[in-house]
mmCIF file of C-alpha atoms in Angstrom:
data_model
loop_
_atom_site.group_PDB
_atom_site.id
_atom_site.type_symbol
_atom_site.label_atom_id
_atom_site.label_comp_id
_atom_site.label_asym_id
_atom_site.label_seq_id
_atom_site.Cartn_x
_atom_site.Cartn_y
_atom_site.Cartn_z
ATOM 1 C CA MET A 229 -18.319 3.799 -23.783
ATOM 2 C CA TYR A 230 -20.845 1.002 -24.316
ATOM 3 C CA HIS A 231 -23.404 1.165 -27.096
ATOM 4 C CA HIS A 232 -26.180 -1.347 -27.629
ATOM 5 C CA VAL A 233 -26.799 -2.227 -31.270
ATOM 6 C CA LYS A 234 -30.239 -3.758 -31.802
ATOM 7 C CA LYS A 235 -28.930 -6.748 -33.710
ATOM 8 C CA LEU A 236 -27.622 -10.012 -32.339
ATOM 9 C CA MET A 237 -24.066 -11.034 -33.132
ATOM 10 C CA TYR A 238 -25.627 -14.396 -33.967
ATOM 11 C CA THR A 239 -29.204 -14.879 -35.153
ATOM 12 C CA VAL A 240 -30.886 -17.083 -32.571
ATOM 13 C CA ARG A 241 -33.425 -19.688 -33.686
ATOM 14 C CA VAL A 242 -35.310 -22.076 -31.381
ATOM 15 C CA ASP A 243 -37.641 -24.524 -33.114
ATOM 16 C CA GLU A 244 -38.775 -26.581 -30.104
ATOM 17 C CA PRO A 245 -38.746 -24.798 -26.712
ATOM 18 C CA ASP A 246 -37.536 -27.011 -23.856
ATOM 19 C CA PRO A 247 -37.998 -25.384 -20.416
ATOM 20 C CA ARG A 248 -35.733 -27.893 -18.668
ATOM 21 C CA PHE A 249 -32.951 -27.192 -21.140
ATOM 22 C CA GLY A 250 -33.620 -23.467 -20.739
ATOM 23 C CA ASN A 251 -32.848 -23.948 -17.064
ATOM 24 C CA MET A 252 -29.541 -25.614 -18.003
ATOM 25 C CA LEU A 253 -28.663 -22.631 -20.201
ATOM 26 C CA LEU A 254 -28.829 -20.352 -17.174
ATOM 27 C CA GLU A 255 -25.484 -21.845 -16.110
ATOM 28 C CA GLN A 256 -23.907 -19.849 -18.934
ATOM 29 C CA PHE A 257 -25.965 -16.763 -18.090
ATOM 30 C CA GLY A 258 -25.417 -16.321 -14.363
ATOM 31 C CA GLY A 259 -23.097 -19.189 -13.457
ATOM 32 C CA ALA A 260 -19.450 -19.318 -12.369
ATOM 33 C CA ASN A 261 -18.179 -19.962 -15.897
ATOM 34 C CA GLY A 262 -20.873 -17.953 -17.677
ATOM 35 C CA GLU A 263 -20.815 -14.978 -19.975
ATOM 36 C CA LEU A 264 -21.560 -12.325 -17.339
ATOM 37 C CA ALA A 265 -18.660 -13.518 -15.205
ATOM 38 C CA ALA A 266 -16.348 -13.419 -18.230
ATOM 39 C CA ALA A 267 -17.556 -9.961 -19.311
ATOM 40 C CA MET A 268 -17.036 -8.515 -15.841
ATOM 41 C CA GLN A 269 -13.686 -10.241 -15.278
ATOM 42 C CA TYR A 270 -12.079 -9.074 -18.529
ATOM 43 C CA SER A 271 -13.582 -5.569 -18.401
ATOM 44 C CA ILE A 272 -12.421 -4.913 -14.840
ATOM 45 C CA GLN A 273 -8.996 -6.345 -15.632
ATOM 46 C CA GLY A 274 -8.964 -3.923 -18.571
ATOM 47 C CA LEU A 275 -9.824 -0.986 -16.313
ATOM 48 C CA ASN A 276 -6.851 -1.941 -14.108
ATOM 49 C CA CYS A 277 -4.448 -2.502 -17.020
ATOM 50 C CA GLU A 278 -1.733 0.091 -17.672
ATOM 51 C CA ASP A 279 -0.549 -1.655 -20.841
ATOM 52 C CA ALA A 280 -2.444 0.122 -23.619
ATOM 53 C CA ALA A 281 -2.265 -2.736 -26.139
ATOM 54 C CA ARG A 282 -3.411 -5.471 -23.780
ATOM 55 C CA LYS A 283 -5.994 -3.163 -22.208
ATOM 56 C CA ASP A 284 -7.524 -2.910 -25.688
ATOM 57 C CA LEU A 285 -7.552 -6.731 -25.930
ATOM 58 C CA LEU A 286 -9.289 -7.096 -22.556
ATOM 59 C CA MET A 287 -11.909 -4.448 -23.311
ATOM 60 C CA ASP A 288 -12.581 -5.917 -26.787
ATOM 61 C CA ILE A 289 -13.173 -9.415 -25.452
ATOM 62 C CA GLY A 290 -14.995 -8.186 -22.346
ATOM 63 C CA THR A 291 -17.434 -6.303 -24.567
ATOM 64 C CA GLU A 292 -17.895 -9.310 -26.851
ATOM 65 C CA GLU A 293 -18.757 -11.402 -23.797
ATOM 66 C CA LEU A 294 -21.619 -8.980 -23.064
ATOM 67 C CA SER A 295 -22.967 -9.708 -26.540
ATOM 68 C CA HIS A 296 -22.647 -13.424 -25.791
ATOM 69 C CA LEU A 297 -24.650 -12.826 -22.616
ATOM 70 C CA GLU A 298 -27.425 -11.419 -24.795
ATOM 71 C CA ILE A 299 -27.297 -14.465 -27.077
ATOM 72 C CA VAL A 300 -27.447 -16.915 -24.160
ATOM 73 C CA GLY A 301 -30.172 -14.864 -22.467
ATOM 74 C CA THR A 302 -32.250 -14.833 -25.646
ATOM 75 C CA LEU A 303 -31.816 -18.596 -26.093
ATOM 76 C CA ALA A 304 -32.777 -19.264 -22.472
ATOM 77 C CA ARG A 305 -35.795 -16.932 -22.603
ATOM 78 C CA MET A 306 -37.115 -18.653 -25.740
ATOM 79 C CA HIS A 307 -36.731 -22.088 -24.157
ATOM 80 C CA LEU A 308 -38.339 -20.955 -20.902
ATOM 81 C CA LYS A 309 -41.308 -19.281 -22.592
ATOM 82 C CA PRO A 310 -43.753 -22.207 -22.030
ATOM 83 C CA MET A 311 -43.347 -21.663 -18.258
ATOM 84 C CA LYS A 312 -45.394 -18.489 -18.627
ATOM 85 C CA SER A 313 -48.577 -20.391 -19.510
ATOM 86 C CA VAL A 314 -48.205 -24.183 -19.100
ATOM 87 C CA ARG A 315 -48.428 -25.437 -15.524
ATOM 88 C CA GLU A 316 -46.570 -28.701 -16.195
ATOM 89 C CA ASP A 317 -43.648 -26.726 -17.583
ATOM 90 C CA ALA A 318 -43.805 -24.211 -14.747
ATOM 91 C CA GLU A 319 -43.497 -27.052 -12.230
ATOM 92 C CA ALA A 320 -40.057 -27.837 -13.667
ATOM 93 C CA ASP A 321 -38.709 -24.766 -11.866
ATOM 94 C CA PRO A 322 -41.127 -22.728 -9.747
ATOM 95 C CA LEU A 323 -38.438 -20.150 -8.968
ATOM 96 C CA ILE A 324 -38.211 -19.206 -12.629
ATOM 97 C CA ALA A 325 -41.930 -19.548 -13.313
ATOM 98 C CA ILE A 326 -43.345 -17.821 -10.244
ATOM 99 C CA ALA A 327 -40.631 -15.455 -9.010
ATOM 100 C CA GLY A 328 -39.193 -14.678 -12.426
ATOM 101 C CA GLY A 329 -42.275 -14.879 -14.635
ATOM 102 C CA GLY A 330 -40.663 -17.426 -16.917
ATOM 103 C CA GLY A 331 -37.768 -15.149 -17.850
ATOM 104 C CA VAL A 332 -34.044 -15.050 -17.179
ATOM 105 C CA ASN A 333 -32.354 -13.571 -14.157
ATOM 106 C CA LEU A 334 -28.835 -13.534 -12.743
ATOM 107 C CA PHE A 335 -29.031 -17.053 -11.346
ATOM 108 C CA ASN A 336 -27.263 -20.240 -12.312
ATOM 109 C CA SER A 337 -29.056 -23.462 -13.236
ATOM 110 C CA MET A 338 -29.578 -24.318 -9.553
ATOM 111 C CA GLY A 339 -31.107 -20.949 -8.676
ATOM 112 C CA ASN A 340 -28.015 -19.611 -6.906
ATOM 113 C CA PRO A 341 -27.496 -15.863 -7.432
ATOM 114 C CA TRP A 342 -24.585 -14.520 -9.446
ATOM 115 C CA THR A 343 -21.706 -13.284 -7.286
ATOM 116 C CA ALA A 344 -18.532 -11.281 -7.815
ATOM 117 C CA ASP A 345 -16.727 -14.152 -6.069
ATOM 118 C CA TYR A 346 -16.689 -15.770 -9.517
ATOM 119 C CA LEU A 347 -14.212 -13.162 -10.761
ATOM 120 C CA LYS A 348 -10.464 -13.760 -10.799
ATOM 121 C CA ILE A 349 -8.732 -10.364 -10.789
ATOM 122 C CA THR A 350 -5.242 -9.889 -9.329
ATOM 123 C CA GLY A 351 -4.001 -6.722 -11.063
ATOM 124 C CA GLU A 352 -0.943 -8.704 -12.230
ATOM 125 C CA LEU A 353 -1.366 -8.872 -15.996
ATOM 126 C CA ASP A 354 0.355 -12.198 -16.718
ATOM 127 C CA VAL A 355 -1.479 -13.893 -13.827
ATOM 128 C CA ASP A 356 -4.820 -12.480 -15.007
ATOM 129 C CA LEU A 357 -4.183 -13.648 -18.580
ATOM 130 C CA ARG A 358 -3.541 -17.182 -17.301
ATOM 131 C CA SER A 359 -6.813 -17.012 -15.340
ATOM 132 C CA ASN A 360 -8.596 -15.902 -18.502
ATOM 133 C CA ILE A 361 -7.201 -18.810 -20.523
ATOM 134 C CA ALA A 362 -8.466 -21.198 -17.838
ATOM 135 C CA ALA A 363 -11.864 -19.417 -17.747
ATOM 136 C CA GLU A 364 -12.293 -19.797 -21.506
ATOM 137 C CA ALA A 365 -11.330 -23.490 -21.265
ATOM 138 C CA ARG A 366 -13.950 -24.094 -18.553
ATOM 139 C CA ALA A 367 -16.612 -22.256 -20.555
ATOM 140 C CA LYS A 368 -15.737 -24.315 -23.642
ATOM 141 C CA ILE A 369 -16.369 -27.525 -21.684
ATOM 142 C CA VAL A 370 -19.709 -26.201 -20.374
ATOM 143 C CA TYR A 371 -20.810 -25.444 -23.942
ATOM 144 C CA GLU A 372 -19.772 -28.941 -25.035
ATOM 145 C CA ARG A 373 -21.967 -30.475 -22.350
ATOM 146 C CA LEU A 374 -24.893 -28.230 -23.231
ATOM 147 C CA ILE A 375 -24.554 -29.262 -26.889
ATOM 148 C CA ASP A 376 -24.577 -32.941 -25.832
ATOM 149 C CA PHE A 377 -27.871 -32.461 -23.944
ATOM 150 C CA CYS A 378 -29.511 -30.246 -26.577
ATOM 151 C CA ARG A 379 -32.188 -31.616 -28.915
ATOM 152 C CA ASP A 380 -32.992 -28.419 -30.830
ATOM 153 C CA PRO A 381 -30.928 -27.915 -34.057
ATOM 154 C CA GLY A 382 -31.134 -24.110 -34.013
ATOM 155 C CA THR A 383 -29.971 -23.957 -30.408
ATOM 156 C CA LYS A 384 -27.114 -26.338 -31.185
ATOM 157 C CA ASP A 385 -25.928 -24.022 -33.948
ATOM 158 C CA ALA A 386 -25.857 -21.052 -31.583
ATOM 159 C CA LEU A 387 -24.047 -23.042 -28.903
ATOM 160 C CA GLN A 388 -21.486 -24.213 -31.471
ATOM 161 C CA PHE A 389 -20.865 -20.566 -32.403
ATOM 162 C CA LEU A 390 -20.405 -19.562 -28.753
ATOM 163 C CA MET A 391 -18.153 -22.552 -28.023
ATOM 164 C CA THR A 392 -15.922 -21.671 -30.982
ATOM 165 C CA ARG A 393 -15.494 -18.080 -29.763
ATOM 166 C CA GLU A 394 -14.171 -19.462 -26.454
ATOM 167 C CA ILE A 395 -11.283 -21.040 -28.379
ATOM 168 C CA THR A 396 -10.710 -17.760 -30.258
ATOM 169 C CA HIS A 397 -10.436 -15.921 -26.960
ATOM 170 C CA MET A 398 -8.103 -18.577 -25.519
ATOM 171 C CA LYS A 399 -5.856 -18.112 -28.549
ATOM 172 C CA ALA A 400 -5.824 -14.310 -28.184
ATOM 173 C CA PHE A 401 -5.089 -14.436 -24.437
ATOM 174 C CA ALA A 402 -2.367 -17.073 -24.915
ATOM 175 C CA LEU A 403 -0.603 -15.034 -27.602
ATOM 176 C CA ALA A 404 -0.865 -11.864 -25.512
ATOM 177 C CA LEU A 405 0.763 -13.724 -22.612
ATOM 178 C CA GLU A 406 3.472 -15.139 -24.878
ATOM 179 C CA SER A 407 4.205 -11.676 -26.307
ATOM 180 C CA MET A 408 5.051 -10.448 -22.802
ATOM 181 C CA GLY A 409 8.156 -12.651 -22.936
ATOM 182 C CA LYS A 410 7.787 -13.907 -19.371
ATOM 183 C CA PRO A 411 8.865 -17.501 -18.605
ATOM 184 C CA PRO A 412 5.895 -19.639 -17.457
ATOM 185 C CA LEU A 413 7.111 -19.857 -13.851
ATOM 186 C CA MET A 414 8.156 -16.202 -13.519
ATOM 187 C CA VAL A 415 5.234 -15.004 -11.407
ATOM 188 C CA GLY A 416 5.472 -11.750 -9.494
ATOM 189 C CA ARG A 417 8.779 -10.106 -8.595
ATOM 190 C CA ILE A 418 10.218 -12.026 -5.628
ATOM 191 C CA ALA A 419 12.414 -14.983 -6.606
ATOM 192 C CA PRO A 420 11.730 -18.406 -5.029
ATOM 193 C CA THR A 421 14.211 -20.048 -2.649
ATOM 194 C CA PRO A 422 16.938 -21.865 -4.635
ATOM 195 C CA ARG A 423 16.925 -25.668 -4.521
ATOM 196 C CA LEU A 424 13.728 -25.736 -2.470
ATOM 197 C CA VAL A 425 11.821 -24.700 -5.605
ATOM 198 C CA ASN A 426 13.046 -27.862 -7.376
ATOM 199 C CA GLN A 427 12.335 -30.311 -4.554
ATOM 200 C CA TYR A 428 9.391 -32.664 -5.155
ATOM 201 C CA PHE A 429 7.970 -33.975 -1.874
ATOM 202 C CA ASN A 430 6.793 -37.572 -2.300
ATOM 203 C CA GLU A 431 3.934 -37.320 0.198
ATOM 204 C CA SER A 432 1.933 -40.270 -1.155
ATOM 205 C CA THR A 433 4.058 -43.346 -0.717
ATOM 206 C CA GLY A 434 3.968 -47.101 -0.992
ATOM 207 C CA GLU A 435 1.809 -49.477 -2.996
ATOM 208 C CA GLY A 436 -1.948 -49.142 -2.677
ATOM 209 C CA GLN A 437 -4.565 -51.897 -2.417
ATOM 210 C CA LEU A 438 -5.702 -51.156 -5.946
ATOM 211 C CA GLY A 439 -2.191 -51.380 -7.313
ATOM 212 C CA GLU A 440 -1.310 -47.687 -7.096
ATOM 213 C CA VAL A 441 2.407 -47.024 -7.140
ATOM 214 C CA ASP A 442 4.685 -44.007 -6.756
ATOM 215 C CA ALA A 443 4.493 -42.602 -10.262
ATOM 216 C CA ARG A 444 7.340 -40.883 -12.070
ATOM 217 C CA GLY A 445 7.045 -38.328 -14.851
ATOM 218 C CA PRO A 446 8.351 -34.967 -16.018
ATOM 219 C CA TRP A 447 6.525 -33.384 -13.065
ATOM 220 C CA ASN A 448 8.934 -34.989 -10.551
ATOM 221 C CA GLU A 449 12.022 -36.299 -12.356
ATOM 222 C CA GLY A 450 14.552 -35.096 -14.909
ATOM 223 C CA ASP A 451 15.869 -31.565 -15.452
ATOM 224 C CA ASN A 452 16.501 -29.999 -12.042
ATOM 225 C CA TRP A 453 14.026 -32.063 -10.029
ATOM 226 C CA GLU A 454 15.139 -33.544 -6.714
ATOM 227 C CA MET A 455 12.877 -36.237 -5.272
ATOM 228 C CA VAL A 456 12.542 -35.995 -1.481
ATOM 229 C CA GLU A 457 11.191 -39.285 -0.165
ATOM 230 C CA ALA A 458 8.507 -39.686 2.524
ATOM 231 C CA ARG A 459 9.359 -36.621 4.562
ATOM 232 C CA ALA A 460 6.712 -37.532 7.164
ATOM 233 C CA PHE A 461 8.873 -40.516 8.197
ATOM 234 C CA MET A 462 12.231 -38.716 8.219
ATOM 235 C CA GLY A 463 12.010 -37.187 11.699
ATOM 236 C CA LEU A 464 11.637 -33.648 10.462
ATOM 237 C CA GLU A 465 12.278 -30.956 13.024
ATOM 238 C CA GLY A 466 9.254 -28.883 13.920
ATOM 239 C CA ASP A 467 11.201 -25.714 14.587
ATOM 240 C CA GLY A 468 11.397 -24.557 10.984
ATOM 241 C CA ALA A 469 15.057 -25.618 10.600
ATOM 242 C CA ALA A 470 16.342 -26.362 7.120
ATOM 243 C CA PRO A 471 16.113 -30.095 6.133
ATOM 244 C CA GLU A 472 19.228 -32.165 6.686
ATOM 245 C CA GLY A 473 21.490 -31.938 3.656
ATOM 246 C CA SER A 474 19.823 -28.750 2.439
ATOM 247 C CA ASP A 475 22.069 -26.070 1.020
ATOM 248 C CA VAL A 476 19.487 -23.404 1.865
ATOM 249 C CA ALA A 477 21.138 -22.707 5.198
ATOM 250 C CA ALA A 478 21.222 -19.150 6.455
ATOM 251 C CA VAL A 479 24.545 -17.413 6.088
ATOM 252 C CA THR A 480 23.753 -15.594 9.313
ATOM 253 C CA SER A 481 24.658 -18.734 11.322
ATOM 254 C CA ASP A 482 28.280 -17.560 11.085
ATOM 255 C CA THR A 483 28.813 -14.090 12.543
ATOM 256 C CA LYS A 484 31.901 -13.445 10.443
ATOM 257 C CA ASP A 485 30.075 -14.360 7.225
ATOM 258 C CA ALA A 486 27.086 -12.243 8.220
ATOM 259 C CA ASP A 487 29.277 -9.209 8.855
ATOM 260 C CA ALA A 488 30.999 -9.633 5.501
ATOM 261 C CA LEU A 489 27.674 -9.943 3.705
ATOM 262 C CA ARG A 490 26.319 -6.888 5.524
ATOM 263 C CA GLN A 491 29.310 -4.840 4.401
ATOM 264 C CA MET A 492 28.801 -6.035 0.832
ATOM 265 C CA LEU A 493 25.137 -4.969 1.010
ATOM 266 C CA ILE A 494 26.101 -1.534 2.332
ATOM 267 C CA GLU A 495 28.598 -1.071 -0.511
ATOM 268 C CA ASP A 496 26.005 -2.094 -3.094
ATOM 269 C CA LEU A 497 23.456 0.317 -1.644
ATOM 270 C CA ARG A 498 25.975 3.162 -1.769
ATOM 271 C CA TYR A 499 26.614 2.401 -5.465
ATOM 272 C CA LEU A 500 22.854 2.298 -6.052
ATOM 273 C CA LEU A 501 22.420 5.616 -4.256
ATOM 274 C CA SER A 502 24.983 7.187 -6.582
ATOM 275 C CA ALA A 503 23.262 5.640 -9.595
ATOM 276 C CA GLU A 504 19.867 7.062 -8.594
ATOM 277 C CA GLN A 505 21.309 10.501 -7.802
ATOM 278 C CA GLN A 506 22.930 10.636 -11.243
ATOM 279 C CA LEU A 507 19.639 9.601 -12.814
ATOM 280 C CA VAL A 508 17.779 12.384 -10.967
ATOM 281 C CA LYS A 509 19.943 14.856 -12.891
ATOM 282 C CA ALA A 510 19.720 13.009 -16.234
ATOM 283 C CA LEU A 511 15.969 12.342 -16.434
ATOM 284 C CA PRO A 512 14.867 16.011 -16.794
ATOM 285 C CA LYS A 513 17.191 16.349 -19.818
ATOM 286 C CA MET A 514 15.780 13.169 -21.348
ATOM 287 C CA ALA A 515 12.222 14.346 -20.719
ATOM 288 C CA LYS A 516 12.971 17.683 -22.368
ATOM 289 C CA ALA A 517 14.500 15.915 -25.397
ATOM 290 C CA ALA A 518 11.543 13.525 -25.824
ATOM 291 C CA ASN A 519 9.287 14.403 -28.760
ATOM 292 C CA THR A 520 6.197 12.324 -28.010
ATOM 293 C CA GLN A 521 4.113 13.394 -25.034
ATOM 294 C CA GLN A 522 3.739 9.803 -23.821
ATOM 295 C CA LEU A 523 7.520 9.358 -23.538
ATOM 296 C CA LYS A 524 7.934 12.782 -21.936
ATOM 297 C CA ASP A 525 5.280 11.914 -19.332
ATOM 298 C CA LEU A 526 6.937 8.555 -18.650
ATOM 299 C CA PHE A 527 10.338 10.169 -17.977
ATOM 300 C CA GLU A 528 8.767 12.779 -15.695
ATOM 301 C CA PHE A 529 6.819 10.129 -13.786
ATOM 302 C CA HIS A 530 9.942 7.998 -13.341
ATOM 303 C CA LEU A 531 11.831 11.059 -12.097
ATOM 304 C CA ARG A 532 9.348 11.287 -9.216
ATOM 305 C CA GLU A 533 9.820 7.556 -8.557
ATOM 306 C CA THR A 534 13.613 7.973 -8.628
ATOM 307 C CA ASN A 535 13.502 10.718 -6.000
ATOM 308 C CA THR A 536 11.518 8.335 -3.790
ATOM 309 C CA GLN A 537 14.079 5.583 -4.470
ATOM 310 C CA VAL A 538 16.873 7.907 -3.283
ATOM 311 C CA ASP A 539 14.961 8.381 -0.013
ATOM 312 C CA ARG A 540 14.500 4.604 0.379
ATOM 313 C CA LEU A 541 18.205 3.929 -0.144
ATOM 314 C CA THR A 542 19.149 6.597 2.392
ATOM 315 C CA GLU A 543 16.723 5.059 4.881
ATOM 316 C CA ALA A 544 18.113 1.554 4.259
ATOM 317 C CA LEU A 545 21.725 2.679 4.742
ATOM 318 C CA LYS A 546 20.869 4.399 8.032
ATOM 319 C CA ALA A 547 19.091 1.255 9.239
ATOM 320 C CA LEU A 548 22.186 -0.835 8.458
ATOM 321 C CA GLY A 549 24.397 1.558 10.405
ATOM 322 C CA GLY A 550 26.763 2.130 7.505
ATOM 323 C CA SER A 551 27.819 5.277 5.724
ATOM 324 C CA SER A 552 24.844 6.914 4.028
ATOM 325 C CA SER A 553 27.044 8.736 1.506
ATOM 326 C CA ALA A 554 26.995 7.627 -2.112
ATOM 327 C CA LYS A 555 29.891 5.752 -3.710
ATOM 328 C CA VAL A 556 30.346 6.763 -7.354
ATOM 329 C CA SER A 557 28.665 4.314 -9.730
ATOM 330 C CA LYS A 558 30.908 4.241 -12.794
ATOM 331 C CA GLY A 559 28.415 2.052 -14.610
ATOM 332 C CA MET A 560 25.635 4.612 -14.298
ATOM 333 C CA ARG A 561 28.051 7.415 -15.132
ATOM 334 C CA GLY A 562 28.793 5.713 -18.449
ATOM 335 C CA LEU A 563 25.095 5.256 -19.202
ATOM 336 C CA VAL A 564 24.350 8.900 -18.362
ATOM 337 C CA GLU A 565 27.147 10.035 -20.682
ATOM 338 C CA GLU A 566 25.652 7.830 -23.378
ATOM 339 C CA SER A 567 22.238 9.431 -22.836
ATOM 340 C CA GLU A 568 23.756 12.894 -23.226
ATOM 341 C CA GLU A 569 25.281 11.909 -26.570
ATOM 342 C CA ILE A 570 21.922 10.539 -27.727
ATOM 343 C CA VAL A 571 20.158 13.764 -26.702
ATOM 344 C CA LYS A 572 22.610 15.780 -28.832
ATOM 345 C CA LYS A 573 22.306 13.462 -31.835
ATOM 346 C CA GLY A 574 18.524 13.486 -31.520
ATOM 347 C CA GLU A 575 18.402 17.127 -32.532
ATOM 348 C CA GLN A 576 19.443 16.101 -36.057
ATOM 349 C CA ASN A 577 17.283 12.947 -36.298
ATOM 350 C CA PRO A 578 13.565 12.531 -37.119
ATOM 351 C CA ASP A 579 11.359 12.552 -34.016
ATOM 352 C CA ALA A 580 10.561 8.822 -34.011
ATOM 353 C CA PHE A 581 14.222 7.799 -34.400
ATOM 354 C CA ALA A 582 15.317 10.254 -31.706
ATOM 355 C CA ASP A 583 12.740 8.907 -29.254
ATOM 356 C CA LEU A 584 13.603 5.268 -30.037
ATOM 357 C CA ALA A 585 17.252 6.035 -29.242
ATOM 358 C CA LEU A 586 16.221 7.642 -25.946
ATOM 359 C CA ILE A 587 14.102 4.608 -25.073
ATOM 360 C CA GLY A 588 17.035 2.320 -25.864
ATOM 361 C CA VAL A 589 19.409 4.015 -23.446
ATOM 362 C CA ALA A 590 16.632 4.362 -20.842
ATOM 363 C CA GLN A 591 16.024 0.602 -20.981
ATOM 364 C CA ARG A 592 19.756 -0.062 -20.583
ATOM 365 C CA VAL A 593 19.596 2.070 -17.444
ATOM 366 C CA GLU A 594 16.588 0.085 -16.199
ATOM 367 C CA HIS A 595 18.287 -3.267 -16.767
ATOM 368 C CA TYR A 596 21.372 -2.035 -14.890
ATOM 369 C CA GLU A 597 19.204 -0.993 -11.954
ATOM 370 C CA ILE A 598 17.055 -4.133 -12.032
ATOM 371 C CA ALA A 599 20.186 -6.275 -11.701
ATOM 372 C CA ALA A 600 21.543 -4.093 -8.874
ATOM 373 C CA TYR A 601 18.278 -4.017 -6.902
ATOM 374 C CA THR A 602 17.774 -7.774 -7.322
ATOM 375 C CA ALA A 603 21.245 -8.563 -5.945
ATOM 376 C CA ALA A 604 20.855 -6.132 -3.029
ATOM 377 C CA ARG A 605 17.404 -7.379 -2.133
ATOM 378 C CA ASN A 606 18.568 -11.015 -2.114
ATOM 379 C CA MET A 607 21.385 -10.119 0.287
ATOM 380 C CA ALA A 608 18.912 -8.298 2.555
ATOM 381 C CA ILE A 609 16.651 -11.368 2.606
ATOM 382 C CA GLN A 610 19.603 -13.615 3.461
ATOM 383 C CA LEU A 611 20.494 -11.306 6.358
ATOM 384 C CA HIS A 612 16.857 -11.364 7.558
ATOM 385 C CA GLU A 613 16.685 -7.588 7.037
ATOM 386 C CA HIS A 614 13.063 -7.858 5.960
ATOM 387 C CA GLU A 615 12.194 -4.149 6.157
ATOM 388 C CA ILE A 616 15.155 -3.263 3.961
ATOM 389 C CA ALA A 617 14.254 -6.083 1.564
ATOM 390 C CA GLN A 618 10.752 -4.627 1.316
ATOM 391 C CA LEU A 619 12.119 -1.155 0.476
ATOM 392 C CA LEU A 620 14.333 -2.645 -2.233
ATOM 393 C CA THR A 621 11.445 -4.740 -3.574
ATOM 394 C CA LEU A 622 9.328 -1.606 -4.011
ATOM 395 C CA SER A 623 12.092 0.078 -6.023
ATOM 396 C CA LEU A 624 12.771 -3.083 -8.015
ATOM 397 C CA GLY A 625 9.100 -3.290 -8.971
ATOM 398 C CA GLU A 626 9.147 0.330 -10.151
ATOM 399 C CA GLU A 627 12.215 -0.294 -12.322
ATOM 400 C CA MET A 628 10.649 -3.401 -13.889
ATOM 401 C CA LYS A 629 7.419 -1.522 -14.533
ATOM 402 C CA SER A 630 9.307 1.412 -16.085
ATOM 403 C CA ASP A 631 11.199 -0.947 -18.400
ATOM 404 C CA TYR A 632 7.909 -2.575 -19.393
ATOM 405 C CA LEU A 633 6.238 0.785 -20.131
ATOM 406 C CA LEU A 634 9.237 1.958 -22.170
ATOM 407 C CA ASN A 635 8.873 -1.167 -24.271
ATOM 408 C CA GLN A 636 5.193 -0.408 -24.850
ATOM 409 C CA VAL A 637 5.924 3.193 -25.902
ATOM 410 C CA SER A 638 8.576 1.964 -28.345
ATOM 411 C CA GLN A 639 6.226 -0.296 -30.322
ATOM 412 C CA PRO A 640 4.153 2.397 -32.104
ATOM 413 C CA LEU A 641 7.305 4.489 -32.547
ATOM 414 C CA THR A 642 8.924 1.629 -34.431
ATOM 415 C CA SER A 643 6.045 1.703 -36.907
ATOM 416 C CA LEU A 644 6.267 5.475 -37.220
ATOM 417 C CA ALA A 645 9.975 5.215 -37.951
ATOM 418 C CA GLY A 646 9.086 3.248 -41.077
ATOM 419 C CA MET A 647 11.025 0.141 -40.235
ATOM 420 C CA PRO A 648 11.256 -2.362 -43.125
ATOM 421 C CA PRO A 649 9.062 -5.461 -42.847
ATOM 422 C CA ALA A 650 10.628 -8.561 -41.365
ATOM 423 C CA VAL A 651 12.186 -10.973 -43.859
ATOM 424 C CA ARG A 652 10.066 -14.077 -44.246
#
């Protein structure tokens, strides 16, 4: 719920109105890097966010950006005020003076209307947080340039305040991203092609007329980098074949190897089918044992997902022409037995401890399944079984999401359990 408090977050003071500078300020009102764009971007990301803690972060900062919009709008309106009555000032921007009556509107400094195209929203939390860090950095630079062109001390103070809050928001977004524990290049769920991901194509070659040379740095040498020289002059095939010397060749070029890999995939899917069928029986018991409603709901929701995953595995096995019967997963059997022991022990433990133990074994189950689905999906991709790979990718994404949500549920429970503070 939004509530307007009739007091500015920052008290705005303009001693000498400057209509031309007021026009510049509109860049931060209705421009690509302005406060409205930031408020809408973070708020809509927050509406999409299923992570309660980071949803709170996005809604907090999104709401603060609306207050910044009011500050910028007030500053701009005060600077534009002479346009209402002084012709010479009105001539500086007839659009504002005549069409807008000397007030602000959702336009940038060039009179272009605000557009939702400014917003960067993917629904992938780590990607959105990176976009937000970049958005705050761009806004910080805009404020710097406005400060450089500003002659009014009171306006400079307000702009300094707004610029500083951009850094605060960058810090909050960066720490939220770091707390997710995702490596910087782990984007999405599908792994990149090995070796190819570490090849740097040197597509700008030779020595230029102004002395430019082929530069070297950590972006193309050291670690796992492989420099691939002037590919345009290497007689590359235009049929999509793998580059000469590449080890990213398809296994399917050898029928015997392809058959062996297909059999391995079928075996893995049969093990996975057994694992999911065992979990279908275990999850209702775990849901019943859960004390907090949030954990109970999460187990029940994942039970519905698991039933769907059983159907996907059955469909994949039929498509491969192998046996669609399950092959007993001893690994999952051990984890299920462990969950049953935890359910029994939980009856004697405080609620928070009992639920934390349930979450622990549930996450071990998720990690087991994540590893299994990843391996199976990679084999399906290698065999060019793209429809099967897509089915496995859907299930893999659900397992990763379930693990992530379990981790979020565990955080407040850890506090409730009265864990001792960390040793400093």
